mmCIF file of C-alpha atoms in Angstrom:
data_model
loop_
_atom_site.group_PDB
_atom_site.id
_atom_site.type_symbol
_atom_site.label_atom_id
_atom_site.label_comp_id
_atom_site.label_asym_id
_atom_site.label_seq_id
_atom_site.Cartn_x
_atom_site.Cartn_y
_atom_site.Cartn_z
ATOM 1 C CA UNK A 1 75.415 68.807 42.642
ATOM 2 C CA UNK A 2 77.637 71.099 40.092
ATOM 3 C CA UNK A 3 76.278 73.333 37.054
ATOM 4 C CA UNK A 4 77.978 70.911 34.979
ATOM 5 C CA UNK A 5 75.282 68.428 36.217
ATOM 6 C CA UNK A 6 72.435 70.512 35.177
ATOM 7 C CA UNK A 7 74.241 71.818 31.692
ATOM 8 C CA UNK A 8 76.079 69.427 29.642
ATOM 9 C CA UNK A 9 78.037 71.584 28.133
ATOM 10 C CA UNK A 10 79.614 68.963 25.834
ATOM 11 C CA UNK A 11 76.817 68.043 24.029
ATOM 12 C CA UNK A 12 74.780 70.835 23.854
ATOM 13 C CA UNK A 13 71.976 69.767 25.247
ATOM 14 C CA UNK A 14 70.313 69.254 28.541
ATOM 15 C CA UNK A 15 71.047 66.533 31.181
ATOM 16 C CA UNK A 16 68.746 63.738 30.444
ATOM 17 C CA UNK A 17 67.310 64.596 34.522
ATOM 18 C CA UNK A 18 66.293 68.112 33.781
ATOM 19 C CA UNK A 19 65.344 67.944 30.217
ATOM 20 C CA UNK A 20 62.459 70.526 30.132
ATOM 21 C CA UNK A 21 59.370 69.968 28.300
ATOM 22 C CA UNK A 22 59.237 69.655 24.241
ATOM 23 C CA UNK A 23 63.427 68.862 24.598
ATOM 24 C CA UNK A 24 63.861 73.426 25.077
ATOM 25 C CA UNK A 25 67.376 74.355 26.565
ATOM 26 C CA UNK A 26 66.933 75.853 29.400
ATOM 27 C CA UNK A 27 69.028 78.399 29.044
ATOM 28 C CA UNK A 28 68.350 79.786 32.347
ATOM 29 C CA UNK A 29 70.647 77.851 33.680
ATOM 30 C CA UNK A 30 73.645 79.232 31.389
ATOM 31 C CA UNK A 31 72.493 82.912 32.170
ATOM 32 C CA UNK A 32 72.241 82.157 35.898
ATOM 33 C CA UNK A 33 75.499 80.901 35.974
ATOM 34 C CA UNK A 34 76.999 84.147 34.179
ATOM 35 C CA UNK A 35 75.404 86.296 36.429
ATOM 36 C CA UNK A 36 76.608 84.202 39.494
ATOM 37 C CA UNK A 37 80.139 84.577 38.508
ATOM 38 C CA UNK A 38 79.995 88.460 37.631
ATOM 39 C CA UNK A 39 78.182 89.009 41.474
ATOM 40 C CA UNK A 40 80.885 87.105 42.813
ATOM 41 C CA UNK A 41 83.507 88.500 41.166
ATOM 42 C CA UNK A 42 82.285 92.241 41.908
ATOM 43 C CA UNK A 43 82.253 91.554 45.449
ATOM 44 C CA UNK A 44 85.623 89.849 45.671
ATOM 45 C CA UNK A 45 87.135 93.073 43.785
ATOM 46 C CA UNK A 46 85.185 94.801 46.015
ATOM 47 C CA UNK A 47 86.360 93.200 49.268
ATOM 48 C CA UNK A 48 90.375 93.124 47.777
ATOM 49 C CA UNK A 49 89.711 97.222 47.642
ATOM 50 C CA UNK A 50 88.893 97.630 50.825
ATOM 51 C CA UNK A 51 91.739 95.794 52.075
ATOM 52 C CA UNK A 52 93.935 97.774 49.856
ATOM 53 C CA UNK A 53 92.481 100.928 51.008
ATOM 54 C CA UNK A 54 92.964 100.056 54.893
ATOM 55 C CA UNK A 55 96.573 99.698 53.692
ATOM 56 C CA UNK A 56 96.951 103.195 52.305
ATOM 57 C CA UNK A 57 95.180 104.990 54.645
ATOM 58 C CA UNK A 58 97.563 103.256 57.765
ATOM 59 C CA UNK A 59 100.697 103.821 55.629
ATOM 60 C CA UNK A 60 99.540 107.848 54.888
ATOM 61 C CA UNK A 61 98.839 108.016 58.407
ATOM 62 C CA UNK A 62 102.019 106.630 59.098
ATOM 63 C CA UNK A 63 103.825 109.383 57.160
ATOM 64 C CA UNK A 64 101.959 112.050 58.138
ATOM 65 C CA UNK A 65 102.890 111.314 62.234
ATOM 66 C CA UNK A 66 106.837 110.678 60.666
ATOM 67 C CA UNK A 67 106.918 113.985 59.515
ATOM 68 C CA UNK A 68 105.120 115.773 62.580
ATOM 69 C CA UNK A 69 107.565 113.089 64.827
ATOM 70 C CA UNK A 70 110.727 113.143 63.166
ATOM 71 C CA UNK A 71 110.699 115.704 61.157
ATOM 72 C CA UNK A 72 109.419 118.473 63.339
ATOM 73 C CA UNK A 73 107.266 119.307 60.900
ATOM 74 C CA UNK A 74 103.822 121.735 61.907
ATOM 75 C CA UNK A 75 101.693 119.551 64.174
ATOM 76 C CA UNK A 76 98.646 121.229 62.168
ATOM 77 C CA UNK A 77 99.582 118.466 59.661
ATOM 78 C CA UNK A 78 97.417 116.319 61.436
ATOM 79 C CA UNK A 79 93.748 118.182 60.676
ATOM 80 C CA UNK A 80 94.293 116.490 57.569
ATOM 81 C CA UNK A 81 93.624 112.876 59.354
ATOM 82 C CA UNK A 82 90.002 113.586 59.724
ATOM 83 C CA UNK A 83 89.771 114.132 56.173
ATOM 84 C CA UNK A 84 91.222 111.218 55.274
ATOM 85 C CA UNK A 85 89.452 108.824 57.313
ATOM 86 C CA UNK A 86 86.149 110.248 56.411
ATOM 87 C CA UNK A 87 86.744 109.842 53.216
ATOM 88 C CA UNK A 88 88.274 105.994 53.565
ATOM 89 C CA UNK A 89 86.011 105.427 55.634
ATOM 90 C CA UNK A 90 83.168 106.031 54.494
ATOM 91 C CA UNK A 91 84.483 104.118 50.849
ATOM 92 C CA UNK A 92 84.797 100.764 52.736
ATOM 93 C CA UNK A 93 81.583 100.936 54.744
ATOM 94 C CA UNK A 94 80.069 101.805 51.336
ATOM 95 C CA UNK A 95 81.540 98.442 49.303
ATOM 96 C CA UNK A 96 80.637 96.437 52.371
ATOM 97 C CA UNK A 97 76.860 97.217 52.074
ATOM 98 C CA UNK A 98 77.157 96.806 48.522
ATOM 99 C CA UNK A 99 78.853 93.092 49.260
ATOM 100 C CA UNK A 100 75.747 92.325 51.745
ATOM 101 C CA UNK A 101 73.485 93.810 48.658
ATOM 102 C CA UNK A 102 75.103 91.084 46.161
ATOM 103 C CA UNK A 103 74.919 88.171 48.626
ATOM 104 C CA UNK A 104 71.513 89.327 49.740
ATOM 105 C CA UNK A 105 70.477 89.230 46.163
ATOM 106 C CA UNK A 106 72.111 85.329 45.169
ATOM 107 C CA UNK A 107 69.824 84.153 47.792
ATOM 108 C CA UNK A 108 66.791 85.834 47.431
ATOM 109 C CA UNK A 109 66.916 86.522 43.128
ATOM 110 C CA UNK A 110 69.529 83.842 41.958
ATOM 111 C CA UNK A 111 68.652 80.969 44.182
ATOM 112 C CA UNK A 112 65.543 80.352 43.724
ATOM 113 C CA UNK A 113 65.901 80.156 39.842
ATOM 114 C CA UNK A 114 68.681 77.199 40.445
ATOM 115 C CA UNK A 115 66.505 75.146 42.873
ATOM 116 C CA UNK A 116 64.239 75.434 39.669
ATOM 117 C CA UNK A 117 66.473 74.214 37.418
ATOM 118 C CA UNK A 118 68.408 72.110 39.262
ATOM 119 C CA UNK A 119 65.701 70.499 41.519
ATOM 120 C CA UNK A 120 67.885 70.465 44.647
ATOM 121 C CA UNK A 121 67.706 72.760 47.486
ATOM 122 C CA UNK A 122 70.814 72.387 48.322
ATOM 123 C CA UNK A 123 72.470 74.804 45.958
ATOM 124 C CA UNK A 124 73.699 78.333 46.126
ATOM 125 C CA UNK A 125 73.611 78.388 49.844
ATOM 126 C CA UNK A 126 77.515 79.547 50.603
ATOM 127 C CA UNK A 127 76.188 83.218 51.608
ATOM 128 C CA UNK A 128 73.478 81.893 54.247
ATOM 129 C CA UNK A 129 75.864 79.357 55.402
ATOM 130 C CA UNK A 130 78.939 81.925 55.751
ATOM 131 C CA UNK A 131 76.135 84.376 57.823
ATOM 132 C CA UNK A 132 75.793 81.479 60.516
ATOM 133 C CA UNK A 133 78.764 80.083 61.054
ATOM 134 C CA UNK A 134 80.534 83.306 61.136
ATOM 135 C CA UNK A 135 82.064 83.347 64.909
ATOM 136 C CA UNK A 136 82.750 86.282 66.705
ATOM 137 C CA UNK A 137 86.142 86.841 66.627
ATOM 138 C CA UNK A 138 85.522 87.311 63.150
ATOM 139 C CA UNK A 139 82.864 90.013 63.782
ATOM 140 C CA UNK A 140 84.813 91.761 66.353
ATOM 141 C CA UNK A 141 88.030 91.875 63.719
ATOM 142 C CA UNK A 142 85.545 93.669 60.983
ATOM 143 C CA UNK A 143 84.151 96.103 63.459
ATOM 144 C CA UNK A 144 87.174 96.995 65.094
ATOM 145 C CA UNK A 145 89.161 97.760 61.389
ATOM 146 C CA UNK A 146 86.131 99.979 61.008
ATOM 147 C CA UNK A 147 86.336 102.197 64.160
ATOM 148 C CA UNK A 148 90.564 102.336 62.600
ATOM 149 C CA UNK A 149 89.383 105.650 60.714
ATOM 150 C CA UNK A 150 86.885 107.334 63.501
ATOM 151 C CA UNK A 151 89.273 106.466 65.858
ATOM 152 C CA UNK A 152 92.213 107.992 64.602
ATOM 153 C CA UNK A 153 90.272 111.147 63.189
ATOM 154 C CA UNK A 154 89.204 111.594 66.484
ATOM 155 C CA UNK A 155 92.777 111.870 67.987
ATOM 156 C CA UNK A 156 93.865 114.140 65.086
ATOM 157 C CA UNK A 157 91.022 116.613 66.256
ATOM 158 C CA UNK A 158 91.960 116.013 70.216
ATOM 159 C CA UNK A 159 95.747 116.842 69.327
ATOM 160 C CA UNK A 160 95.306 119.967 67.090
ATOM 161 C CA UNK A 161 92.942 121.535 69.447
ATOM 162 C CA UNK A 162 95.109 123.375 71.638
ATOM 163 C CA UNK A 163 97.223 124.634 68.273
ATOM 164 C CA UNK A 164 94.817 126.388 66.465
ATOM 165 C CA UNK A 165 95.308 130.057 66.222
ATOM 166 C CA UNK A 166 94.008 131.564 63.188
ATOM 167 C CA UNK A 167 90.676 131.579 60.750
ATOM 168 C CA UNK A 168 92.360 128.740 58.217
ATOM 169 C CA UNK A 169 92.947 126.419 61.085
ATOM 170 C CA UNK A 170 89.830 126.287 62.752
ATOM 171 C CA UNK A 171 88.027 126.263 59.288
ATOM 172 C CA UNK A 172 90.010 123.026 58.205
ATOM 173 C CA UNK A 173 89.390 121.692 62.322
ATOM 174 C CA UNK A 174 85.624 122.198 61.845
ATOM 175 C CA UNK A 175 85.649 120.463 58.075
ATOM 176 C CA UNK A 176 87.149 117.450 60.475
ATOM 177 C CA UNK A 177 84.648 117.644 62.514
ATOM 178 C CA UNK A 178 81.703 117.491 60.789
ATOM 179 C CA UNK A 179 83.125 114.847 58.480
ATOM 180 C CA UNK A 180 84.100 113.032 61.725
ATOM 181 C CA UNK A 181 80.294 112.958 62.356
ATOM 182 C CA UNK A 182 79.367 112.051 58.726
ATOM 183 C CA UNK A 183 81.476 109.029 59.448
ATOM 184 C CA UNK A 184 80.564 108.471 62.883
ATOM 185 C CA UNK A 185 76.562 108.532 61.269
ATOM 186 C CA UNK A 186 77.798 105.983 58.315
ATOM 187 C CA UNK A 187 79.352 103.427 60.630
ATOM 188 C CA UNK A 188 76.695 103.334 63.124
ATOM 189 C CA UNK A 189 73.942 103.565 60.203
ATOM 190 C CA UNK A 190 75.242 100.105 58.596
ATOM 191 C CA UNK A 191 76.373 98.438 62.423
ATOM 192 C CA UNK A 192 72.440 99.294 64.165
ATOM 193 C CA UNK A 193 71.715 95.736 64.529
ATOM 194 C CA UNK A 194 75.437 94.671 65.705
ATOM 195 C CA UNK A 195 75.899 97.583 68.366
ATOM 196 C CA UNK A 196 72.815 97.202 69.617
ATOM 197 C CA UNK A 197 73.349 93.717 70.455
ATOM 198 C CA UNK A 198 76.448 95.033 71.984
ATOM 199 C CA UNK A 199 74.869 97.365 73.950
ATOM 200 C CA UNK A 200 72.530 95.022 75.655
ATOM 201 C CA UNK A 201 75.256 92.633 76.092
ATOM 202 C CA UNK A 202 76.909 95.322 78.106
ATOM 203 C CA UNK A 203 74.188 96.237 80.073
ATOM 204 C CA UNK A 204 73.691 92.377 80.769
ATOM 205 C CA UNK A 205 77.002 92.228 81.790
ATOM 206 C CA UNK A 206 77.027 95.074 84.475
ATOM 207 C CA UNK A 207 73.704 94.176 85.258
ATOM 208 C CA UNK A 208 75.195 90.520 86.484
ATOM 209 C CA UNK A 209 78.329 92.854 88.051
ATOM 210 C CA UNK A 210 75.832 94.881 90.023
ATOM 211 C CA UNK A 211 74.457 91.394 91.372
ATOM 212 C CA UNK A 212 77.385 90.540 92.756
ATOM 213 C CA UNK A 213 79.009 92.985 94.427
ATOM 214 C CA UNK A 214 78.451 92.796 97.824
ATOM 215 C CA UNK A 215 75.732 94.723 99.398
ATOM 216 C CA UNK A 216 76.352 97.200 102.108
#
C-alpha cells in the first residue's frame, strides 16, 4: 500500500476504502505525509554532513602531517589535532543521535497515525526493518569511522609529548586532553549498549581460549 492509496489526490476526496465517517477528509493523512518527508529529509541532510565532515577533517589532517612531514614545519602543529577531532567528533556523534531520535520518532509518533488511516500494519516500517537486518560489517564500519577522531587525537597528544617546553604548549596539550576525554565520554555515552556487547563477546572469546589451551 502507497499514500496515494489512502489520498486520492486527484479528486479531492478520500479513497472510497477509508472514507471516514459523515464523508470528512481526513486530512491526517496529508499532514502525516508532510511531516514524513521533512523527518526524512532532515536526517538524510543530516547523514550527507557527516560524511562531508569525515572528509574535511581526514583532508585537514592530511595537511597538517604534510606540513610537519614535508615541510619541516614545528611538530607542535599537531596539538591542534585534538582540537579538531573533538570538535568533529563530537558534531557527527551528535547528528547520529539526532538520526536515531527521528527514526525513533516515525515509529513510535508517525506510525501509529498511518496504521489508523491506512488500516494496514504494514506501513512505515523501513526504520525497524533497517535496525534488524543491519549486519555487522555494517556496524563495525560506523564504529570504527567513529574511533577515526579519538584515535588520531590520541596520537597527536602521544607525539607532542616529548616537545613541549614552555607554558603555551602545555596549555594548548592539556586543552587536547581534556577535549580528548570530552570525546572519549561522547562516543562511549551514545555506543553503551554496542561496546558492551563487545566486551562480553571478548570475554567469551578468551574465556573459550582459556579452555583450550592445554593444561599444565
Amino acid at each position: 500500500m502507497v499514500w496515494n492509496d489512502v489520498i486520492d489526490h486527484g479528486s479531492g476526496t478520500p479513497h472510497p476504502d477509508h472514507a471516514v465517517p459523515g464523508g470528512r477528509l481526513d486530512t491526517r493523512a496529508n499532514l502525516l505525509i508532510a511531516e514524513y518527508n521533512a523527518i526524512r529529509s532532515v536526517v538524510a541532510q543530516k547523514s550527507s554532513a557527516s560524511h562531508a565532515l569525515v572528509g574535511a577533517y581526514l583532508t585537514v589532517v592530511a595537511v597538517i602531517l604534510g606540513f610537519v612531514v614535508a615541510n619541516r614545519a614545528d611538530p607542535r602543529l599537531l596539538v591542534t589535532v585534538p582540537i579538531l577531532a573533538a570538535g568533529s567528533g563530537i558534531t557527527i556523534l551528535r547528528r547520529r543521535r539526532d538520526r536515531e531520535a527521528a527514526n525513533r520518532y516515525i515509529l513510535d509518533v508517525l506510525r501509529p497515525i498511518a496504521v489508523e488511516c491506512s488500516g494496514d500494519e504494514r506501513i512505515l516500517t523501513w526504520e525497524d526493518f533497517y535496525a534488524r537486518h543491519r549486519d555487522e560489517r555494517s556496524l563495525r564500519y560506523e564504529f570504527g569511522l567513529q574511533l577515526v577522531f579519538p584515535i588520531s587525537a590520541a596520537a597527536a597528544l602521544i607525539a607532542t609529548l616529548p616537545l613541549l617546553d614552555w607554558f603555551g604548549d602545555w596549555l594548548a596539550w592539556l586543552a587536547g586532553l581534556l577535549l580528548l576525554g570530552a570525546l572519549l565520554f561522547t562516543y562511549v555515552e551514545q555506543n553503551r549498549t554496542q561496546l558492551g556487547r563487545a566486551a562480553r563477546g571478548a570475554g567469551t572469546a578468551v574465556r573459550t581460549l582459556l579452555r583450550r589451551l592445554p593444561r599444565r
